[in-house]
Amino acid sequence: MAIHPTAIVSPKAELDSTVDIGPNAIIDEHVKIGAGTRVWANAYITGHTEIGRDNQIHMGAVIGHEPQDLKFDRNCRSYLRIGDRNIFREYCTVHRGTEPESATVIGNDCYLMGVSHVGHNCVVGNNVIICNCALLAGHVHVGDQAFISGGVVIHQFMHVGRLAMISGNARVSMDVPPFTLAAERNEVHGLNVVGLRRAEISAAAMAELKKLFKIFYLSGMNCSEALKQASQDGAFATDEAREFIEFVRNSPNGICPPPRRM
């Protein structure tokens, strides 16, 4: 184990023998860190935080600190659970859960860029990219392979679907359906075509998603009418189309509408 002499590591922390701890890093007592993880200078890891294998925690990152919630009770135990091969760049912050025994969860292979923030009780899937200065409030859910651009702010309790992309500086206070491109304030402008191609989504699924987009965003129907039409038996056969429909049906906040006409 490589621990810089200026680092402060609690003897009660559980660190794999291959962990690398940089100068002035602080690791508190309840922290668990898996094999191959590197903690860079001046990072702070605290709380009941579990970190998997081969993660990178860069300079000044704050991982597992108290949630920014006025009703948080410091005497309660809550968690942050992080998977494998994630990258946390400079000064990003990830907070643990706020209710007793609750958790913030980050999957595998995510990339959180500088000064990004993941609030308490968020659930972030796998292969998610959160760019510089993007902010996720508490209880936000982000699906696998989503791309959240720089400066995006997402209101608490919102859901972002798989392979969705949110354009820079967007403001999100409604749910973003999977496979779509959101921008501005709660506007869906199209499908995330580039992301779908990179993910090697089949031509059949692409065709069905285009049909769904026309129904929900170009037909003039309201969401209930569009959902009724899209849910007709046998109308859509691919997993991706069904995923889109189920996301809309179960959306707790309503989905982002098309751009507003001037």
XYZ file of N, CA and C in Angstrom:
786
model
N 0.848 -1.190 0.000
C 0.000 0.000 0.000
C 0.883 1.240 0.000
N 0.582 2.184 -0.904
C 1.364 3.410 -0.996
C 0.572 4.554 -0.379
N 0.951 4.970 0.818
C 0.301 6.076 1.506
C 1.327 7.172 1.726
N 1.081 8.352 1.153
C 2.020 9.465 1.317
C 2.115 9.836 2.796
N 3.306 10.192 3.257
C 3.465 10.487 4.693
C 2.632 11.660 5.192
N 2.168 12.536 4.300
C 1.336 13.652 4.747
C -0.151 13.327 4.737
N -0.521 12.160 4.228
C -1.931 11.755 4.230
C -2.372 11.405 5.647
N -3.673 11.616 5.911
C -4.247 11.263 7.216
C -5.260 10.150 6.972
N -4.917 8.948 7.397
C -5.748 7.778 7.151
C -6.090 7.137 8.488
N -7.375 7.027 8.767
C -7.797 6.403 10.016
C -7.350 4.945 10.048
N -6.843 4.483 11.183
C -6.487 3.059 11.289
C -7.688 2.134 11.182
N -8.901 2.689 11.311
C -10.114 1.880 11.194
C -10.627 1.792 9.763
N -10.077 2.607 8.853
C -10.472 2.512 7.453
C -10.005 1.180 6.879
N -10.786 0.621 5.946
C -10.444 -0.658 5.329
C -9.967 -0.410 3.906
N -8.661 -0.514 3.704
C -8.054 -0.235 2.408
C -7.368 -1.485 1.881
N -7.617 -1.792 0.624
C -6.893 -2.890 -0.010
C -5.404 -2.562 -0.058
N -4.598 -3.588 -0.092
C -3.145 -3.389 -0.061
C -2.604 -2.702 -1.301
N -3.418 -2.613 -2.372
C -2.948 -1.987 -3.611
C -3.434 -0.546 -3.769
N -4.105 -0.004 -2.751
C -4.604 1.361 -2.831
C -3.439 2.342 -2.753
N -3.543 3.447 -3.514
C -2.506 4.484 -3.560
C -3.116 5.785 -3.036
N -2.584 6.314 -1.936
C -3.116 7.509 -1.294
C -2.106 8.641 -1.433
N -2.531 9.778 -2.031
C -1.632 10.886 -2.316
C -1.459 11.848 -1.152
N -0.647 12.915 -1.356
C -0.336 13.873 -0.295
C -1.580 14.579 0.245
N -1.630 14.710 1.571
C -2.659 15.484 2.265
C -4.078 14.947 2.080
N -4.220 13.781 1.524
C -5.547 13.168 1.439
C -6.004 12.771 2.841
N -7.321 12.778 3.051
C -7.899 12.400 4.340
C -8.889 11.265 4.121
N -8.699 10.171 4.841
C -9.576 9.005 4.755
C -10.092 8.724 6.161
N -11.390 8.846 6.372
C -11.967 8.670 7.695
C -12.246 7.211 8.016
N -12.715 6.972 9.242
C -12.706 5.630 9.813
C -13.646 4.622 9.161
N -14.784 5.037 8.654
C -15.756 4.063 8.145
C -15.591 3.774 6.652
N -14.555 4.287 6.059
C -14.358 4.176 4.612
C -13.777 2.811 4.257
N -14.290 2.249 3.136
C -13.743 1.011 2.573
C -13.358 1.280 1.118
N -12.126 0.935 0.740
C -11.638 1.214 -0.612
C -11.052 -0.058 -1.212
N -11.501 -0.392 -2.436
C -11.096 -1.629 -3.081
C -9.785 -1.529 -3.839
N -9.392 -2.658 -4.399
C -8.089 -2.827 -5.030
C -7.886 -1.873 -6.198
N -6.655 -1.388 -6.325
C -6.256 -0.601 -7.486
C -6.754 0.819 -7.518
N -7.442 1.257 -6.487
C -7.977 2.626 -6.468
C -6.889 3.604 -6.083
N -6.885 4.744 -6.768
C -5.916 5.801 -6.477
C -6.641 7.031 -5.957
N -6.157 7.569 -4.856
C -6.688 8.792 -4.263
C -5.615 9.861 -4.385
N -5.912 10.928 -5.105
C -4.922 11.962 -5.377
C -4.844 12.956 -4.212
N -3.945 13.923 -4.377
C -3.668 14.880 -3.302
C -4.913 15.653 -2.886
N -5.024 15.860 -1.562
C -6.038 16.745 -0.980
C -7.472 16.259 -1.144
N -7.671 15.029 -1.556
C -9.030 14.479 -1.597
C -9.477 14.142 -0.175
N -10.794 14.171 0.033
C -11.368 13.881 1.350
C -12.458 12.832 1.179
N -12.296 11.692 1.842
C -13.269 10.601 1.764
C -13.730 10.295 3.171
N -15.031 10.346 3.379
C -15.560 10.258 4.738
C -16.878 9.496 4.753
N -17.475 9.365 5.944
C -18.764 8.700 6.082
C -18.665 7.200 5.851
N -19.815 6.547 5.869
C -19.878 5.113 5.563
C -19.853 4.965 4.042
N -18.650 5.071 3.514
C -18.438 5.099 2.067
C -17.721 3.837 1.623
N -18.293 3.146 0.645
C -17.691 1.942 0.089
C -17.327 2.207 -1.369
N -16.068 2.029 -1.689
C -15.548 2.318 -3.028
C -14.947 1.034 -3.594
N -15.323 0.702 -4.817
C -14.874 -0.541 -5.425
C -13.461 -0.495 -5.965
N -13.237 -1.261 -7.019
C -11.905 -1.444 -7.590
C -11.587 -0.392 -8.650
N -10.298 -0.038 -8.732
C -9.736 0.718 -9.861
C -10.434 2.056 -10.102
N -10.832 2.705 -9.035
C -11.373 4.054 -9.153
C -10.251 5.077 -9.086
N -10.519 6.275 -9.613
C -9.582 7.396 -9.516
C -10.305 8.570 -8.869
N -9.760 9.053 -7.755
C -10.356 10.172 -7.037
C -9.336 11.294 -7.027
N -9.603 12.322 -7.811
C -8.588 13.337 -8.092
C -8.540 14.432 -7.018
N -7.690 15.408 -7.271
C -7.360 16.427 -6.289
C -8.583 17.186 -5.792
N -8.708 17.307 -4.496
C -9.746 18.135 -3.904
C -11.145 17.568 -3.943
N -11.324 16.362 -4.468
C -12.668 15.768 -4.496
C -13.128 15.477 -3.066
N -14.428 15.639 -2.841
C -15.020 15.356 -1.529
C -16.062 14.252 -1.731
N -15.795 13.102 -1.152
C -16.584 11.899 -1.407
C -17.168 11.383 -0.093
N -18.502 11.325 -0.020
C -19.153 10.741 1.136
C -19.435 11.691 2.278
N -19.335 13.003 2.023
C -19.578 13.977 3.091
C -21.076 14.091 3.381
N -21.406 14.841 4.419
C -22.794 15.016 4.825
C -23.618 15.639 3.698
N -24.873 15.206 3.553
C -25.742 15.786 2.523
C -26.061 17.239 2.824
N -26.310 17.973 1.769
C -26.718 19.371 1.904
C -28.233 19.408 2.088
N -28.654 19.037 3.272
C -30.070 18.884 3.594
C -30.264 19.411 5.009
N -31.088 20.431 5.162
C -31.261 21.071 6.462
C -31.812 20.118 7.521
N -32.530 19.093 7.091
C -33.115 18.165 8.062
C -32.212 16.978 8.364
N -31.004 16.954 7.831
C -30.100 15.839 8.071
C -29.684 15.780 9.539
N -29.747 14.592 10.094
C -29.351 14.349 11.480
C -27.979 13.693 11.480
N -26.993 14.364 12.035
C -25.634 13.841 12.032
C -25.492 12.529 12.808
N -26.458 12.226 13.640
C -26.380 10.995 14.424
C -26.875 9.767 13.653
N -27.476 9.992 12.484
C -27.971 8.849 11.716
C -26.860 8.295 10.827
N -26.969 7.019 10.502
C -25.996 6.377 9.624
C -26.595 6.246 8.235
N -25.903 6.786 7.256
C -26.304 6.649 5.860
C -25.057 6.347 5.045
N -25.238 6.065 3.754
C -24.160 5.445 3.000
C -23.920 6.123 1.650
N -22.714 5.876 1.142
C -22.374 6.125 -0.258
C -21.741 4.846 -0.777
N -22.288 4.324 -1.867
C -21.763 3.091 -2.456
C -21.338 3.377 -3.894
N -20.076 3.119 -4.176
C -19.477 3.399 -5.483
C -18.928 2.098 -6.050
N -19.191 1.853 -7.328
C -18.735 0.637 -7.982
C -17.278 0.696 -8.410
N -17.003 0.151 -9.600
C -15.635 -0.007 -10.083
C -15.339 0.927 -11.264
N -14.052 1.284 -11.385
C -13.496 1.975 -12.562
C -14.157 3.343 -12.819
N -14.558 3.997 -11.777
C -15.094 5.347 -11.925
C -13.980 6.375 -11.778
N -14.195 7.530 -12.398
C -13.226 8.631 -12.316
C -13.938 9.840 -11.739
N -13.381 10.381 -10.653
C -13.907 11.583 -10.016
C -12.845 12.670 -10.160
N -13.105 13.652 -11.007
C -12.090 14.650 -11.288
C -12.070 15.749 -10.229
N -11.247 16.777 -10.494
C -10.929 17.763 -9.477
C -12.163 18.424 -8.875
N -12.211 18.420 -7.546
C -13.192 19.170 -6.753
C -14.640 18.724 -6.980
N -14.851 17.557 -7.526
C -16.239 17.088 -7.597
C -16.681 16.644 -6.200
N -17.990 16.682 -5.960
C -18.526 16.332 -4.649
C -19.641 15.303 -4.811
N -19.597 14.281 -3.972
C -20.618 13.236 -3.966
C -21.019 13.013 -2.511
N -22.289 13.221 -2.188
C -22.746 13.149 -0.802
C -23.488 11.853 -0.520
N -23.411 11.423 0.716
C -24.096 10.195 1.127
C -25.584 10.465 1.364
N -26.345 9.404 1.627
C -27.780 9.518 1.821
C -28.142 10.401 3.002
N -29.386 10.850 3.010
C -29.821 11.744 4.083
C -30.701 11.054 5.118
N -31.570 10.102 4.719
C -32.389 9.386 5.677
C -31.583 8.241 6.291
N -31.912 7.841 7.530
C -31.193 6.728 8.158
C -31.199 5.476 7.290
N -30.011 4.884 7.126
C -29.793 3.646 6.372
C -30.020 3.792 4.869
N -30.202 5.005 4.391
C -30.357 5.211 2.943
C -28.984 5.424 2.310
N -28.946 5.393 0.973
C -27.657 5.445 0.288
C -27.727 6.260 -0.999
N -26.624 6.870 -1.309
C -26.338 7.364 -2.656
C -25.568 6.253 -3.364
N -25.890 5.997 -4.634
C -25.293 4.863 -5.344
C -24.759 5.328 -6.695
N -23.528 4.964 -6.986
C -22.919 5.208 -8.299
C -22.418 3.867 -8.820
N -22.742 3.557 -10.076
C -22.415 2.262 -10.650
C -20.964 2.112 -11.057
N -20.739 1.571 -12.238
C -19.401 1.304 -12.753
C -19.096 2.161 -13.973
N -17.817 2.473 -14.146
C -17.312 3.102 -15.379
C -17.920 4.482 -15.636
N -18.209 5.210 -14.592
C -18.720 6.575 -14.745
C -17.568 7.580 -14.725
N -17.816 8.727 -15.323
C -16.803 9.792 -15.376
C -17.455 11.084 -14.884
N -17.054 11.515 -13.697
C -17.554 12.765 -13.126
C -16.460 13.815 -13.265
N -16.710 14.824 -14.072
C -15.691 15.826 -14.357
C -15.616 16.884 -13.257
N -14.680 17.821 -13.423
C -14.363 18.785 -12.386
C -15.564 19.591 -11.912
N -15.677 19.746 -10.596
C -16.662 20.582 -9.923
C -18.090 20.095 -10.178
N -18.256 18.869 -10.626
C -19.609 18.309 -10.731
C -20.091 17.898 -9.347
N -21.400 17.731 -9.215
C -21.977 17.420 -7.902
C -23.066 16.370 -8.029
N -22.994 15.353 -7.180
C -24.043 14.346 -7.068
C -24.589 14.420 -5.648
N -25.845 14.828 -5.531
C -26.449 15.037 -4.217
C -26.886 13.745 -3.552
N -27.378 13.903 -2.334
C -27.768 12.759 -1.509
C -28.862 11.925 -2.165
N -28.713 10.608 -1.987
C -29.701 9.624 -2.441
C -29.874 9.564 -3.944
N -28.956 10.119 -4.693
C -28.983 9.922 -6.142
C -28.627 8.476 -6.468
N -29.134 8.005 -7.598
C -28.762 6.700 -8.126
C -28.269 6.921 -9.552
N -26.992 6.699 -9.756
C -26.359 6.908 -11.060
C -25.946 5.546 -11.597
N -26.351 5.252 -12.827
C -26.102 3.938 -13.406
C -24.667 3.720 -13.841
N -24.476 2.912 -14.875
C -23.156 2.579 -15.400
C -22.845 3.411 -16.640
N -21.549 3.694 -16.843
C -21.084 4.394 -18.049
C -21.755 5.755 -18.222
N -22.012 6.424 -17.125
C -22.605 7.758 -17.160
C -21.490 8.804 -17.160
N -21.659 9.839 -17.972
C -20.714 10.958 -17.994
C -21.424 12.200 -17.468
N -20.837 12.810 -16.448
C -21.354 14.052 -15.875
C -20.255 15.095 -16.030
N -20.499 16.078 -16.863
C -19.443 17.023 -17.237
C -19.257 18.128 -16.195
N -18.299 18.991 -16.473
C -17.899 20.030 -15.533
C -19.076 20.892 -15.082
N -19.133 21.115 -13.776
C -20.090 22.039 -13.162
C -21.545 21.587 -13.283
N -21.789 20.369 -13.716
C -23.163 19.854 -13.725
C -23.567 19.494 -12.303
N -24.845 19.720 -11.982
C -25.308 19.567 -10.609
C -26.538 18.667 -10.562
N -26.456 17.587 -9.797
C -27.588 16.708 -9.564
C -28.066 16.918 -8.136
N -29.299 17.398 -7.984
C -29.860 17.569 -6.648
C -30.207 16.201 -6.059
N -30.727 16.197 -4.837
C -31.001 14.945 -4.153
C -32.030 14.080 -4.862
N -31.854 12.764 -4.738
C -32.811 11.760 -5.207
C -32.961 11.715 -6.733
N -32.019 12.244 -7.477
C -32.060 12.142 -8.939
C -31.625 10.740 -9.356
N -32.316 10.179 -10.365
C -31.948 8.884 -10.935
C -31.452 9.106 -12.367
N -30.294 8.533 -12.675
C -29.708 8.672 -14.006
C -29.448 7.285 -14.567
N -30.009 7.001 -15.750
C -29.863 5.691 -16.361
C -28.500 5.475 -16.991
N -28.212 4.223 -17.317
C -26.938 3.849 -17.926
C -26.672 4.651 -19.197
N -25.415 4.996 -19.388
C -24.903 5.614 -20.614
C -25.486 7.004 -20.892
N -26.078 7.609 -19.889
C -26.546 8.984 -20.073
C -25.349 9.935 -20.120
N -25.553 11.050 -20.795
C -24.499 12.069 -20.938
C -25.076 13.402 -20.475
N -24.522 13.938 -19.396
C -24.996 15.194 -18.826
C -23.920 16.246 -19.057
N -24.202 17.198 -19.903
C -23.200 18.164 -20.345
C -22.889 19.195 -19.263
N -21.904 20.030 -19.549
C -21.441 21.015 -18.593
C -22.515 22.019 -18.206
N -22.547 22.357 -16.925
C -23.440 23.398 -16.451
C -24.888 22.994 -16.315
N -25.221 21.738 -16.568
C -26.610 21.275 -16.440
C -27.002 21.253 -14.966
N -28.226 21.674 -14.673
C -28.752 21.565 -13.307
C -30.028 20.725 -13.350
N -30.079 19.700 -12.502
C -31.215 18.780 -12.470
C -31.877 18.857 -11.107
N -33.159 19.173 -11.106
C -33.936 19.341 -9.876
C -34.068 18.017 -9.139
N -34.274 18.101 -7.833
C -34.397 16.890 -7.026
C -35.554 16.010 -7.482
N -35.368 14.711 -7.338
C -36.324 13.654 -7.648
C -36.552 13.428 -9.149
N -35.824 14.109 -10.032
C -36.016 13.884 -11.458
C -35.342 12.590 -11.914
N -35.847 12.047 -13.032
C -35.299 10.834 -13.622
C -34.785 11.142 -15.035
N -33.615 10.616 -15.338
C -33.019 10.745 -16.668
C -32.849 9.340 -17.222
N -33.418 9.085 -18.386
C -33.423 7.740 -18.938
C -32.098 7.318 -19.548
N -32.020 6.040 -19.835
C -30.815 5.455 -20.427
C -30.501 6.102 -21.776
N -29.215 6.353 -22.004
C -28.726 6.892 -23.267
C -29.358 8.241 -23.633
N -29.868 8.935 -22.626
C -30.304 10.309 -22.868
C -29.086 11.225 -22.851
N -29.203 12.336 -23.545
C -28.162 13.359 -23.522
C -28.811 14.695 -23.191
N -28.190 15.433 -22.267
C -28.700 16.741 -21.875
C -27.679 17.785 -22.287
N -28.106 18.748 -23.065
C -27.217 19.766 -23.628
C -26.736 20.734 -22.558
N -25.616 21.380 -22.836
C -24.977 22.269 -21.876
C -25.882 23.361 -21.339
N -25.781 23.604 -20.025
C -26.511 24.659 -19.319
C -28.018 24.465 -19.305
N -28.483 23.255 -19.621
C -29.922 22.992 -19.571
C -30.403 22.968 -18.125
N -31.686 23.281 -17.948
C -32.332 23.211 -16.639
C -33.424 22.151 -16.714
N -33.349 21.179 -15.819
C -34.225 20.021 -15.906
C -35.053 19.904 -14.630
N -36.373 20.068 -14.759
C -37.275 19.858 -13.630
C -38.451 18.975 -14.038
N -38.237 18.179 -15.089
C -39.148 17.121 -15.495
C -38.279 15.932 -15.911
N -38.890 14.778 -16.109
C -38.122 13.595 -16.473
C -37.718 13.626 -17.945
N -36.503 13.134 -18.209
C -35.961 13.089 -19.567
C -36.045 11.649 -20.069
N -36.882 11.366 -21.073
C -37.049 9.981 -21.530
C -35.741 9.400 -22.072
N -35.611 8.086 -22.034
C -34.415 7.452 -22.587
C -34.277 7.722 -24.075
N -33.025 7.772 -24.524
C -32.658 7.874 -25.937
C -32.927 9.259 -26.536
N -33.280 10.248 -25.711
C -33.622 11.564 -26.245
C -32.526 12.586 -25.969
N -32.649 13.718 -26.647
C -31.744 14.849 -26.472
C -32.538 15.997 -25.864
N -32.181 16.399 -24.645
C -32.857 17.491 -23.953
C -31.981 18.726 -23.954
N -32.626 19.900 -23.928
C -31.890 21.159 -23.957
C -32.741 22.255 -23.322
N -32.110 23.423 -23.158
C -32.790 24.601 -22.618
C -33.477 24.260 -21.294
N -34.741 24.637 -21.132
C -35.467 24.321 -19.909
C -36.572 23.319 -20.204
N -36.322 22.068 -19.840
C -37.323 20.998 -19.983
C -37.822 20.855 -21.415
N -36.906 20.856 -22.374
C -37.300 20.678 -23.769
C -36.574 19.477 -24.371
N -37.319 18.614 -25.035
C -36.716 17.518 -25.790
C -36.691 17.915 -27.255
N -35.505 17.920 -27.848
C -35.324 18.420 -29.211
C -35.174 17.315 -30.247
N -35.018 16.080 -29.805
C -34.862 14.993 -30.770
C -34.362 13.750 -30.077
N -34.008 12.756 -30.878
C -33.369 11.566 -30.352
C -31.862 11.792 -30.246
N -31.231 11.098 -29.324
C -29.777 11.146 -29.183
C -29.156 10.214 -30.218
N -29.223 10.634 -31.474
C -28.855 9.760 -32.591
C -27.391 9.328 -32.511
N -26.503 10.258 -32.204
C -25.080 9.914 -32.120
C -24.849 8.894 -31.015
N -25.451 9.118 -29.858
C -25.302 8.176 -28.760
C -25.875 6.807 -29.080
N -27.001 6.776 -29.782
C -27.607 5.503 -30.160
C -26.714 4.730 -31.123
N -26.099 5.446 -32.064
C -25.201 4.778 -33.007
C -23.967 4.239 -32.299
N -23.400 5.035 -31.411
C -22.214 4.584 -30.678
C -22.528 3.378 -29.808
N -23.749 3.311 -29.298
C -24.161 2.166 -28.477
C -24.584 0.973 -29.325
N -24.520 1.128 -30.635
C -24.847 0.056 -31.584
C -26.283 -0.444 -31.407
N -27.187 0.511 -31.198
C -28.606 0.173 -31.156
C -29.037 -0.286 -32.554
N -29.825 -1.320 -32.627
C -30.178 -1.931 -33.912
C -30.989 -0.981 -34.790
N -30.966 -1.241 -36.082
C -31.740 -0.433 -37.023
C -33.232 -0.544 -36.739
N -33.672 -1.737 -36.338
C -35.095 -1.919 -36.015
C -35.493 -1.062 -34.818
N -34.651 -1.052 -33.804
C -34.954 -0.232 -32.620
C -34.930 1.245 -32.959
N -33.955 1.663 -33.774
C -33.875 3.070 -34.194
C -35.158 3.474 -34.908
N -35.636 2.614 -35.787
C -36.854 2.931 -36.540
C -38.053 3.069 -35.604
N -38.164 2.174 -34.640
C -39.286 2.260 -33.710
C -39.183 3.477 -32.797
N -37.967 3.824 -32.377
C -37.802 5.019 -31.545
C -38.177 6.283 -32.315
N -37.866 6.307 -33.612
C -38.272 7.446 -34.429
C -39.792 7.554 -34.520
N -40.466 6.413 -34.637
C -41.932 6.420 -34.659
C -42.494 6.923 -33.332
N -41.897 6.472 -32.242
C -42.342 6.926 -30.926
C -42.120 8.424 -30.746
N -41.003 8.893 -31.239
C -40.733 10.335 -31.118
C -41.799 11.141 -31.871
N -42.179 10.668 -33.038
C -43.227 11.357 -33.790
C -44.552 11.368 -33.024
N -44.862 10.241 -32.387
C -46.120 10.160 -31.644
C -46.116 11.118 -30.453
N -45.029 11.118 -29.697
C -44.997 11.893 -28.451
C -44.638 13.359 -28.667
N -43.914 13.660 -29.744
C -43.378 15.019 -29.853
C -43.785 15.768 -31.117
N -44.309 15.095 -32.110
C -44.651 15.780 -33.362
C -46.118 15.638 -33.750
N -46.871 14.815 -33.060
C -48.246 14.531 -33.476
C -49.258 15.564 -32.982
N -48.881 16.331 -31.972
C -49.830 17.259 -31.373
C -50.688 16.638 -30.290
N -50.567 15.340 -30.074
C -51.313 14.691 -29.000
C -50.702 15.041 -27.648
N -51.557 15.056 -26.607
C -50.985 15.202 -25.273
C -50.353 13.875 -24.847
N -49.679 13.872 -23.708
C -48.910 12.692 -23.316
C -49.814 11.480 -23.097
N -50.976 11.669 -22.503
C -51.879 10.548 -22.251
C -52.369 9.921 -23.550
N -52.713 10.769 -24.513
C -53.165 10.271 -25.806
C -52.039 9.534 -26.528
N -50.836 10.125 -26.483
C -49.693 9.493 -27.143
C -49.363 8.154 -26.494
N -49.439 8.107 -25.183
C -49.139 6.866 -24.481
C -50.162 5.784 -24.822
N -51.424 6.166 -24.947
C -52.469 5.210 -25.307
C -52.210 4.622 -26.685
N -51.824 5.486 -27.630
C -51.556 4.995 -28.983
C -50.312 4.112 -29.007
N -49.283 4.543 -28.287
C -48.037 3.784 -28.295
C -48.163 2.442 -27.596
N -49.140 2.318 -26.706
C -49.283 1.104 -25.910
C -50.175 0.058 -26.556
N -50.662 0.306 -27.751
C -51.501 -0.670 -28.428
C -50.746 -1.980 -28.632
N -51.402 -3.076 -28.433
C -50.771 -4.389 -28.531
C -50.095 -4.574 -29.881
N -48.824 -4.982 -29.831
C -48.089 -5.282 -31.043
C -47.589 -4.084 -31.806
N -47.809 -2.894 -31.285
C -47.386 -1.705 -32.024
C -45.867 -1.583 -32.078
N -45.199 -1.991 -30.994
C -43.736 -1.863 -30.930
C -43.150 -3.134 -30.346
N -42.125 -3.645 -31.008
C -41.595 -4.963 -30.662
C -40.226 -4.930 -30.006
N -39.429 -3.878 -30.219
C -38.059 -3.888 -29.723
C -38.006 -3.519 -28.240
N -36.962 -3.993 -27.570
C -36.780 -3.697 -26.148
C -36.650 -2.202 -25.906
N -35.965 -1.513 -26.808
C -35.742 -0.084 -26.616
C -37.058 0.693 -26.683
N -37.915 0.337 -27.633
C -39.206 1.010 -27.732
C -40.050 0.752 -26.484
N -40.041 -0.474 -26.019
C -40.802 -0.789 -24.812
C -40.225 -0.066 -23.593
N -38.910 0.062 -23.560
C -38.275 0.804 -22.463
C -38.723 2.262 -22.454
N -38.796 2.858 -23.634
C -39.263 4.243 -23.754
C -40.699 4.363 -23.233
N -41.559 3.460 -23.675
C -42.973 3.517 -23.281
C -43.124 3.331 -21.772
N -42.409 2.361 -21.211
C -42.510 2.111 -19.773
C -41.987 3.287 -18.963
N -40.931 3.928 -19.451
C -40.398 5.108 -18.758
C -41.461 6.197 -18.692
N -42.120 6.446 -19.816
C -43.154 7.489 -19.847
C -44.316 7.097 -18.946
N -44.739 5.838 -19.025
C -45.884 5.381 -18.233
C -45.608 5.527 -16.731
N -44.372 5.269 -16.324
C -44.044 5.269 -14.894
C -43.383 6.555 -14.423
N -43.322 7.548 -15.285
C -42.666 8.802 -14.905
C -43.395 9.468 -13.746
N -42.714 9.711 -12.616
C -43.392 10.340 -11.483
C -43.525 11.852 -11.613
N -42.824 12.430 -12.577
C -42.757 13.893 -12.663
C -43.288 14.460 -13.979
N -43.690 13.585 -14.915
C -44.040 14.024 -16.257
C -42.789 14.204 -17.093
N -42.897 13.924 -18.383
C -41.719 13.999 -19.255
C -41.574 15.376 -19.875
N -40.357 15.721 -20.228
C -40.092 16.994 -20.886
C -40.854 17.084 -22.201
N -41.481 18.210 -22.482
C -42.237 18.376 -23.721
C -41.328 18.804 -24.872
N -41.897 18.962 -26.080
C -41.115 19.506 -27.191
C -40.835 20.988 -26.976
N -39.959 21.583 -27.787
C -39.649 23.009 -27.644
C -40.905 23.872 -27.763
N -40.943 24.915 -27.004
C -42.076 25.837 -27.049
C -42.011 26.703 -28.289
N -43.148 26.871 -28.957
C -43.183 27.714 -30.133
C -43.234 29.180 -29.703
N -42.508 30.017 -30.411
C -42.502 31.454 -30.107
C -43.761 32.119 -30.683
